[in-house]
Short mmCIF file of N, CA and C in Angstrom, two decimals:
data_model
loop_
_atom_site.label_atom_id
_atom_site.label_comp_id
_atom_site.label_asym_id
_atom_site.label_seq_id
_atom_site.Cartn_x
_atom_site.Cartn_y
_atom_site.Cartn_z
N MET A 24 86.44 69.00 144.85
CA MET A 24 87.05 70.12 145.86
C MET A 24 87.67 70.95 144.86
N ASP A 25 87.64 72.19 145.08
CA ASP A 25 88.50 73.31 144.17
C ASP A 25 89.86 73.36 144.50
N ASP A 26 90.58 73.07 143.53
CA ASP A 26 92.22 73.01 143.63
C ASP A 26 92.66 74.53 144.16
N ARG A 27 91.78 75.57 143.81
CA ARG A 27 92.38 76.84 144.16
C ARG A 27 92.45 77.24 145.62
N ALA A 28 91.79 76.31 146.39
CA ALA A 28 91.93 76.43 147.85
C ALA A 28 93.24 76.12 148.21
N TYR A 29 94.05 75.20 147.48
CA TYR A 29 95.41 74.81 147.75
C TYR A 29 96.39 75.66 146.92
N TRP A 30 96.10 75.89 145.71
CA TRP A 30 96.93 76.71 144.82
C TRP A 30 96.20 77.98 144.42
N PRO A 31 96.44 79.09 145.19
CA PRO A 31 95.80 80.33 144.82
C PRO A 31 96.27 80.87 143.61
N THR A 32 95.99 80.46 142.47
CA THR A 32 96.42 80.99 141.22
C THR A 32 95.56 80.51 140.24
N THR A 33 95.36 81.07 139.16
CA THR A 33 94.48 80.75 137.95
C THR A 33 95.23 79.89 137.00
N GLU A 34 96.63 79.66 137.06
CA GLU A 34 97.38 78.93 136.25
C GLU A 34 97.37 77.36 136.77
N PRO A 35 97.18 76.37 135.90
CA PRO A 35 97.29 75.10 136.34
C PRO A 35 98.53 74.63 136.94
N ARG A 36 98.55 73.93 138.21
CA ARG A 36 99.89 73.48 138.78
C ARG A 36 100.01 72.09 138.74
N THR A 37 101.24 71.70 138.59
CA THR A 37 101.51 70.20 138.78
C THR A 37 102.79 70.09 139.61
N LEU A 38 103.14 69.04 140.04
CA LEU A 38 104.56 68.87 140.91
C LEU A 38 105.82 69.26 139.97
N MET A 39 105.66 69.18 138.56
CA MET A 39 106.81 69.41 137.90
C MET A 39 106.90 71.05 137.87
N THR A 40 106.02 71.76 138.11
CA THR A 40 106.16 73.44 137.91
C THR A 40 106.54 73.77 139.37
N LEU A 41 106.67 73.03 140.35
CA LEU A 41 107.14 73.66 141.51
C LEU A 41 108.63 73.90 141.57
N LYS A 42 108.94 75.00 142.35
CA LYS A 42 110.22 75.43 142.31
C LYS A 42 111.12 74.91 143.34
N LYS A 43 110.48 74.51 144.45
CA LYS A 43 111.35 73.90 145.54
C LYS A 43 110.49 72.99 146.17
N ILE A 44 111.07 71.76 146.37
CA ILE A 44 110.54 70.76 147.17
C ILE A 44 111.57 70.22 148.41
N VAL A 45 111.00 70.06 149.52
CA VAL A 45 111.98 69.62 150.72
C VAL A 45 111.16 68.10 150.74
N ILE A 46 111.93 66.96 150.87
CA ILE A 46 111.65 65.77 151.00
C ILE A 46 112.47 65.16 152.33
N ALA A 47 111.59 64.88 153.42
CA ALA A 47 112.04 64.31 154.62
C ALA A 47 111.94 62.72 154.35
N GLY A 48 113.00 62.00 154.54
CA GLY A 48 113.03 60.58 154.45
C GLY A 48 113.34 60.30 152.86
N GLY A 49 113.90 61.20 152.37
CA GLY A 49 114.24 61.25 150.81
C GLY A 49 115.21 60.24 150.55
N THR A 50 115.94 59.57 151.31
CA THR A 50 117.07 58.55 151.04
C THR A 50 116.35 57.19 151.15
N GLY A 51 115.28 57.02 151.52
CA GLY A 51 114.74 55.73 151.37
C GLY A 51 114.15 55.37 150.15
N HIS A 52 113.62 54.11 150.01
CA HIS A 52 113.26 53.61 148.52
C HIS A 52 112.33 54.51 147.87
N LEU A 53 111.25 55.02 148.40
CA LEU A 53 110.31 55.88 147.71
C LEU A 53 110.73 57.33 147.48
N GLY A 54 111.49 57.70 148.56
CA GLY A 54 112.22 59.01 148.47
C GLY A 54 113.28 59.10 147.31
N GLN A 55 114.02 58.07 147.12
CA GLN A 55 114.88 58.03 145.94
C GLN A 55 114.33 58.03 144.59
N VAL A 56 113.11 57.40 144.59
CA VAL A 56 112.39 57.44 143.31
C VAL A 56 111.89 58.95 143.00
N ILE A 57 111.33 59.40 144.03
CA ILE A 57 110.98 60.76 143.82
C ILE A 57 111.97 61.79 143.49
N THR A 58 113.10 61.53 144.32
CA THR A 58 114.19 62.50 143.96
C THR A 58 114.71 62.27 142.51
N ARG A 59 114.85 60.97 142.04
CA ARG A 59 115.17 60.73 140.68
C ARG A 59 114.34 61.32 139.73
N HIS A 60 113.10 61.38 140.08
CA HIS A 60 112.14 61.80 139.11
C HIS A 60 112.41 63.43 138.79
N PHE A 61 112.78 64.19 139.96
CA PHE A 61 113.06 65.68 139.75
C PHE A 61 114.48 66.04 139.42
N ALA A 62 115.33 64.85 139.33
CA ALA A 62 116.76 65.13 139.17
C ALA A 62 116.97 65.98 137.78
N GLU A 63 117.88 66.91 137.79
CA GLU A 63 118.20 67.79 136.74
C GLU A 63 116.94 68.48 136.10
N SER A 64 115.91 68.57 136.81
CA SER A 64 114.84 69.63 136.51
C SER A 64 115.04 70.96 136.88
N ALA A 65 114.04 71.78 136.76
CA ALA A 65 114.22 73.21 137.13
C ALA A 65 113.62 73.26 138.73
N THR A 66 113.42 72.20 139.26
CA THR A 66 112.94 72.16 140.60
C THR A 66 114.20 71.96 141.41
N GLU A 67 114.27 72.89 142.66
CA GLU A 67 115.16 72.80 143.63
C GLU A 67 114.66 71.57 144.67
N VAL A 68 115.49 70.46 144.79
CA VAL A 68 115.12 69.32 145.69
C VAL A 68 115.93 69.35 146.93
N VAL A 69 115.45 69.62 148.25
CA VAL A 69 116.17 69.60 149.30
C VAL A 69 115.85 68.17 150.09
N VAL A 70 116.76 67.33 150.37
CA VAL A 70 116.38 66.05 151.11
C VAL A 70 116.93 66.15 152.56
N LEU A 71 116.10 66.13 153.50
CA LEU A 71 116.26 66.11 154.75
C LEU A 71 116.69 64.59 155.20
N SER A 72 118.08 64.38 155.70
CA SER A 72 118.57 63.09 155.87
C SER A 72 119.41 63.12 157.23
N ARG A 73 119.40 61.90 157.84
CA ARG A 73 120.06 61.49 158.96
C ARG A 73 121.58 61.17 158.69
N SER A 74 121.80 61.05 157.41
CA SER A 74 123.25 60.73 157.07
C SER A 74 123.70 61.92 156.05
N LEU A 75 125.05 61.97 155.67
CA LEU A 75 125.50 62.98 155.01
C LEU A 75 125.65 62.42 153.48
N HIS A 76 125.14 63.25 152.57
CA HIS A 76 125.43 62.95 151.19
C HIS A 76 125.82 63.93 150.35
N ALA A 77 126.52 63.80 149.15
CA ALA A 77 126.96 64.85 148.39
C ALA A 77 125.84 65.35 147.55
N ASN A 78 125.83 66.73 147.49
CA ASN A 78 124.88 67.36 146.46
C ASN A 78 125.26 67.04 145.21
N TYR A 79 124.37 67.06 144.22
CA TYR A 79 124.48 66.98 142.88
C TYR A 79 123.31 67.65 142.17
N ALA A 80 123.55 68.07 140.85
CA ALA A 80 122.71 68.88 140.22
C ALA A 80 121.70 69.81 140.93
N ASN A 81 120.63 69.66 140.98
CA ASN A 81 119.52 70.44 141.68
C ASN A 81 119.08 69.74 142.97
N ILE A 82 119.86 68.80 143.42
CA ILE A 82 119.47 67.96 144.62
C ILE A 82 120.39 68.29 145.71
N SER A 83 119.91 68.89 146.95
CA SER A 83 120.90 68.98 147.97
C SER A 83 120.35 68.39 149.20
N TYR A 84 121.28 68.11 150.17
CA TYR A 84 120.88 67.29 151.37
C TYR A 84 121.17 68.28 152.41
N LYS A 85 120.43 67.82 153.60
CA LYS A 85 120.55 68.89 154.86
C LYS A 85 120.43 67.74 155.87
N TRP A 86 121.21 67.93 156.75
CA TRP A 86 121.20 67.00 157.87
C TRP A 86 120.06 67.33 158.99
N TRP A 87 119.19 66.35 159.42
CA TRP A 87 118.40 66.63 160.44
C TRP A 87 118.29 65.19 161.21
N ASP A 88 117.83 65.28 162.55
CA ASP A 88 117.70 63.99 163.19
C ASP A 88 116.23 63.45 163.47
N GLY A 89 115.19 64.32 162.71
CA GLY A 89 113.94 63.97 162.78
C GLY A 89 113.23 64.27 164.00
N GLU A 90 113.78 64.76 165.05
CA GLU A 90 113.15 65.05 166.42
C GLU A 90 113.33 66.50 166.83
N HIS A 91 114.37 67.11 166.43
CA HIS A 91 114.61 68.47 166.96
C HIS A 91 114.72 69.54 165.87
N LEU A 92 114.20 70.81 166.12
CA LEU A 92 114.32 71.86 165.19
C LEU A 92 115.79 72.11 165.28
N GLY A 93 116.36 72.74 164.10
CA GLY A 93 117.61 73.13 163.90
C GLY A 93 117.66 73.80 162.68
N PRO A 94 119.00 73.93 162.17
CA PRO A 94 119.40 74.72 160.95
C PRO A 94 118.55 74.36 159.69
N TRP A 95 118.27 72.92 159.65
CA TRP A 95 117.48 72.30 158.43
C TRP A 95 116.07 73.22 158.41
N THR A 96 115.46 73.69 159.38
CA THR A 96 114.18 74.46 159.25
C THR A 96 114.22 75.38 158.31
N SER A 97 115.26 76.16 157.96
CA SER A 97 115.41 77.16 157.12
C SER A 97 115.04 76.74 155.57
N VAL A 98 115.16 75.61 155.21
CA VAL A 98 114.90 75.14 154.04
C VAL A 98 113.30 75.01 153.73
N LEU A 99 112.53 74.96 154.71
CA LEU A 99 110.93 74.88 154.65
C LEU A 99 110.52 76.28 154.24
N ASP A 100 111.08 77.40 154.72
CA ASP A 100 110.54 78.78 154.45
C ASP A 100 110.54 78.90 153.06
N GLY A 101 109.26 79.13 152.44
CA GLY A 101 109.37 79.39 151.12
C GLY A 101 109.25 78.30 149.97
N ALA A 102 109.21 77.09 150.61
CA ALA A 102 109.23 75.86 149.72
C ALA A 102 107.92 75.76 149.26
N ASP A 103 107.58 75.27 147.97
CA ASP A 103 106.23 74.98 147.48
C ASP A 103 105.71 73.80 147.93
N ALA A 104 106.54 72.79 148.41
CA ALA A 104 106.02 71.50 149.02
C ALA A 104 107.05 70.82 149.81
N VAL A 105 106.36 70.20 150.96
CA VAL A 105 107.13 69.36 151.71
C VAL A 105 106.48 67.92 151.75
N ILE A 106 107.40 66.99 151.47
CA ILE A 106 106.88 65.66 151.35
C ILE A 106 107.69 64.88 152.52
N ASN A 107 106.88 64.30 153.32
CA ASN A 107 107.47 63.60 154.57
C ASN A 107 107.26 62.10 154.38
N LEU A 108 108.30 61.42 154.15
CA LEU A 108 108.40 59.97 154.00
C LEU A 108 109.26 59.23 155.26
N ALA A 109 109.66 60.09 156.21
CA ALA A 109 110.42 59.65 157.22
C ALA A 109 109.85 58.44 157.99
N GLY A 110 110.85 57.58 158.39
CA GLY A 110 110.35 56.21 159.18
C GLY A 110 111.24 55.17 158.78
N ARG A 111 111.55 54.57 159.78
CA ARG A 111 112.31 53.09 159.78
C ARG A 111 111.65 52.15 158.97
N SER A 112 112.48 51.26 158.30
CA SER A 112 112.07 50.10 157.56
C SER A 112 111.07 49.28 158.35
N VAL A 113 110.15 48.75 157.68
CA VAL A 113 109.12 47.93 158.25
C VAL A 113 109.56 46.50 157.93
N ASP A 114 110.70 46.27 157.37
CA ASP A 114 111.23 44.98 157.05
C ASP A 114 112.06 44.30 158.47
N CYS A 115 111.22 43.81 159.30
CA CYS A 115 111.78 43.46 160.57
C CYS A 115 110.52 42.45 161.16
N ARG A 116 110.93 41.88 162.18
CA ARG A 116 110.01 41.04 162.96
C ARG A 116 109.12 42.14 163.78
N TYR A 117 107.70 42.01 163.83
CA TYR A 117 106.97 42.69 164.57
C TYR A 117 106.59 42.47 165.98
N ASN A 118 107.73 42.40 166.67
CA ASN A 118 107.58 42.38 168.28
C ASN A 118 107.26 43.77 168.73
N GLU A 119 106.97 43.83 170.03
CA GLU A 119 106.52 45.15 170.55
C GLU A 119 107.50 46.23 170.37
N GLN A 120 108.97 46.06 170.62
CA GLN A 120 109.85 47.02 170.55
C GLN A 120 109.99 47.53 169.01
N ASN A 121 109.91 46.76 167.99
CA ASN A 121 109.99 47.15 166.51
C ASN A 121 108.74 47.90 166.33
N LYS A 122 107.46 47.54 166.58
CA LYS A 122 106.30 48.09 166.34
C LYS A 122 106.36 49.43 166.87
N ARG A 123 106.75 49.65 168.22
CA ARG A 123 106.76 51.11 168.85
C ARG A 123 107.90 51.95 167.91
N GLU A 124 108.99 51.42 167.58
CA GLU A 124 109.96 52.05 166.81
C GLU A 124 109.41 52.44 165.45
N ILE A 125 108.75 51.77 164.80
CA ILE A 125 108.04 51.93 163.57
C ILE A 125 107.12 53.11 163.66
N ILE A 126 106.22 53.17 164.71
CA ILE A 126 105.32 54.17 164.96
C ILE A 126 105.98 55.57 165.32
N ASP A 127 106.98 55.54 166.19
CA ASP A 127 107.62 56.69 166.59
C ASP A 127 108.44 57.37 165.59
N SER A 128 109.09 56.40 164.62
CA SER A 128 109.93 56.91 163.56
C SER A 128 109.10 57.58 162.62
N ARG A 129 107.64 57.68 162.68
CA ARG A 129 106.77 58.31 161.77
C ARG A 129 106.14 59.45 162.48
N THR A 130 105.61 59.39 163.66
CA THR A 130 105.04 60.35 164.29
C THR A 130 105.98 61.45 164.85
N ILE A 131 107.02 61.09 165.39
CA ILE A 131 107.87 62.25 165.85
C ILE A 131 108.35 63.14 164.67
N PRO A 132 108.92 62.62 163.69
CA PRO A 132 109.24 63.48 162.62
C PRO A 132 108.12 64.33 162.06
N THR A 133 107.01 63.79 161.96
CA THR A 133 105.79 64.41 161.56
C THR A 133 105.42 65.63 162.45
N ARG A 134 105.46 65.22 163.76
CA ARG A 134 105.40 66.45 164.69
C ARG A 134 106.37 67.64 164.59
N THR A 135 107.64 67.21 164.32
CA THR A 135 108.81 68.16 164.30
C THR A 135 108.52 68.94 162.99
N ILE A 136 108.29 68.37 161.87
CA ILE A 136 108.06 69.08 160.78
C ILE A 136 106.84 69.94 160.83
N GLY A 137 105.58 69.52 161.51
CA GLY A 137 104.66 70.53 161.74
C GLY A 137 105.00 71.63 162.57
N ASN A 138 105.91 71.42 163.67
CA ASN A 138 106.28 72.66 164.44
C ASN A 138 107.35 73.69 163.60
N ALA A 139 108.22 73.05 162.88
CA ALA A 139 109.03 73.80 161.75
C ALA A 139 108.13 74.62 160.99
N ILE A 140 107.16 74.10 160.37
CA ILE A 140 106.24 74.75 159.51
C ILE A 140 105.47 75.84 160.13
N GLN A 141 105.14 75.67 161.38
CA GLN A 141 104.30 76.72 162.13
C GLN A 141 105.26 77.97 162.26
N ALA A 142 106.59 77.70 162.35
CA ALA A 142 107.34 78.78 162.49
C ALA A 142 107.97 79.64 161.29
N CYS A 143 107.58 79.08 160.38
CA CYS A 143 107.88 79.61 158.97
C CYS A 143 107.20 81.09 158.71
N LYS A 144 108.10 81.98 158.17
CA LYS A 144 107.20 83.17 157.63
C LYS A 144 106.53 82.98 156.36
N THR A 145 107.10 82.14 155.53
CA THR A 145 106.38 81.74 154.33
C THR A 145 106.31 80.33 154.28
N PRO A 146 105.22 79.67 155.02
CA PRO A 146 105.25 78.29 155.01
C PRO A 146 104.88 77.64 153.80
N PRO A 147 105.25 76.40 153.60
CA PRO A 147 105.04 75.66 152.32
C PRO A 147 103.58 75.57 151.82
N LYS A 148 103.21 75.64 150.70
CA LYS A 148 101.77 75.78 150.25
C LYS A 148 101.30 74.42 150.32
N LEU A 149 102.28 73.23 150.29
CA LEU A 149 101.49 71.89 150.34
C LEU A 149 102.43 71.02 151.25
N TRP A 150 101.74 70.19 152.07
CA TRP A 150 102.54 69.30 152.93
C TRP A 150 101.92 67.77 152.62
N ILE A 151 102.73 66.91 152.15
CA ILE A 151 102.20 65.43 151.94
C ILE A 151 103.05 64.73 153.09
N ASN A 152 102.15 63.88 153.59
CA ASN A 152 102.74 63.01 154.81
C ASN A 152 102.38 61.66 154.45
N ALA A 153 103.35 60.66 154.10
CA ALA A 153 102.97 59.39 153.78
C ALA A 153 103.88 58.38 154.46
N GLY A 154 103.30 57.32 154.85
CA GLY A 154 104.11 56.21 155.72
C GLY A 154 103.31 54.87 155.71
N SER A 155 103.97 53.91 156.09
CA SER A 155 103.30 52.69 156.36
C SER A 155 103.85 52.00 157.46
N ALA A 156 102.80 51.34 158.44
CA ALA A 156 103.18 50.67 159.40
C ALA A 156 103.30 49.19 158.89
N ALA A 157 102.59 48.80 158.14
CA ALA A 157 102.57 47.32 157.53
C ALA A 157 102.56 46.42 158.56
N ILE A 158 101.87 46.56 159.61
CA ILE A 158 101.74 45.51 160.63
C ILE A 158 100.43 44.69 160.38
N PHE A 159 100.48 43.33 160.08
CA PHE A 159 99.49 42.75 159.74
C PHE A 159 99.16 41.71 160.60
N GLY A 160 99.98 41.26 161.56
CA GLY A 160 99.88 40.32 162.42
C GLY A 160 100.41 39.04 162.03
N ASP A 161 100.33 38.00 162.80
CA ASP A 161 100.70 36.65 162.51
C ASP A 161 99.73 35.86 161.75
N ARG A 162 100.00 35.65 160.56
CA ARG A 162 99.00 34.93 159.61
C ARG A 162 98.57 33.71 160.05
N LEU A 163 99.42 32.91 160.95
CA LEU A 163 98.85 31.55 161.33
C LEU A 163 97.90 31.87 162.51
N ALA A 164 98.13 32.88 163.26
CA ALA A 164 97.20 33.08 164.35
C ALA A 164 95.94 33.62 163.86
N LEU A 165 96.11 34.45 162.68
CA LEU A 165 94.67 34.81 162.14
C LEU A 165 93.96 33.83 161.34
N GLY A 166 94.77 32.48 160.96
CA GLY A 166 93.94 31.52 160.45
C GLY A 166 94.25 31.74 158.88
N ILE A 167 95.15 32.55 158.51
CA ILE A 167 95.43 32.64 157.10
C ILE A 167 96.60 31.73 156.78
N MET A 168 96.40 31.00 155.59
CA MET A 168 97.47 30.20 154.98
C MET A 168 97.72 30.45 153.63
N CYS A 169 98.92 30.56 153.37
CA CYS A 169 99.42 30.71 152.06
C CYS A 169 99.81 29.46 151.50
N HIS A 170 99.30 29.22 150.20
CA HIS A 170 99.68 27.92 149.40
C HIS A 170 100.24 28.46 148.16
N VAL A 171 101.33 27.76 147.80
CA VAL A 171 102.08 28.11 146.41
C VAL A 171 101.88 26.92 145.42
#
């Protein structure tokens, strides 16, 4: 596939040449790794978070609840990329309630970001959406035994 369909320019683009990245779920494990990668670079990084954090260097935090449009949507306008990593931890028992919460915590923010992007005058050029449900089932019920 021709990258020019996504990056309408003749110059090569990498994530390090981006001027502004918005990361939803940027306070989770993977989000922190990505944020540290861009720390003190020329890239402006805006982390959408459900908790308040102090801004530092080129990293700023904007509160959002993952469900509703609000003041946070302004940071998407003109951003080069949006990376959505939002979702609750999968480190739990996989009962019906937790499975539903894991799925909803990924699908609802994705839908909300999509609605916010549609309202942008200058939408982000790239949207990366990543998440894991990590629901593998009961290994004994599946006949899988682990031996050490």
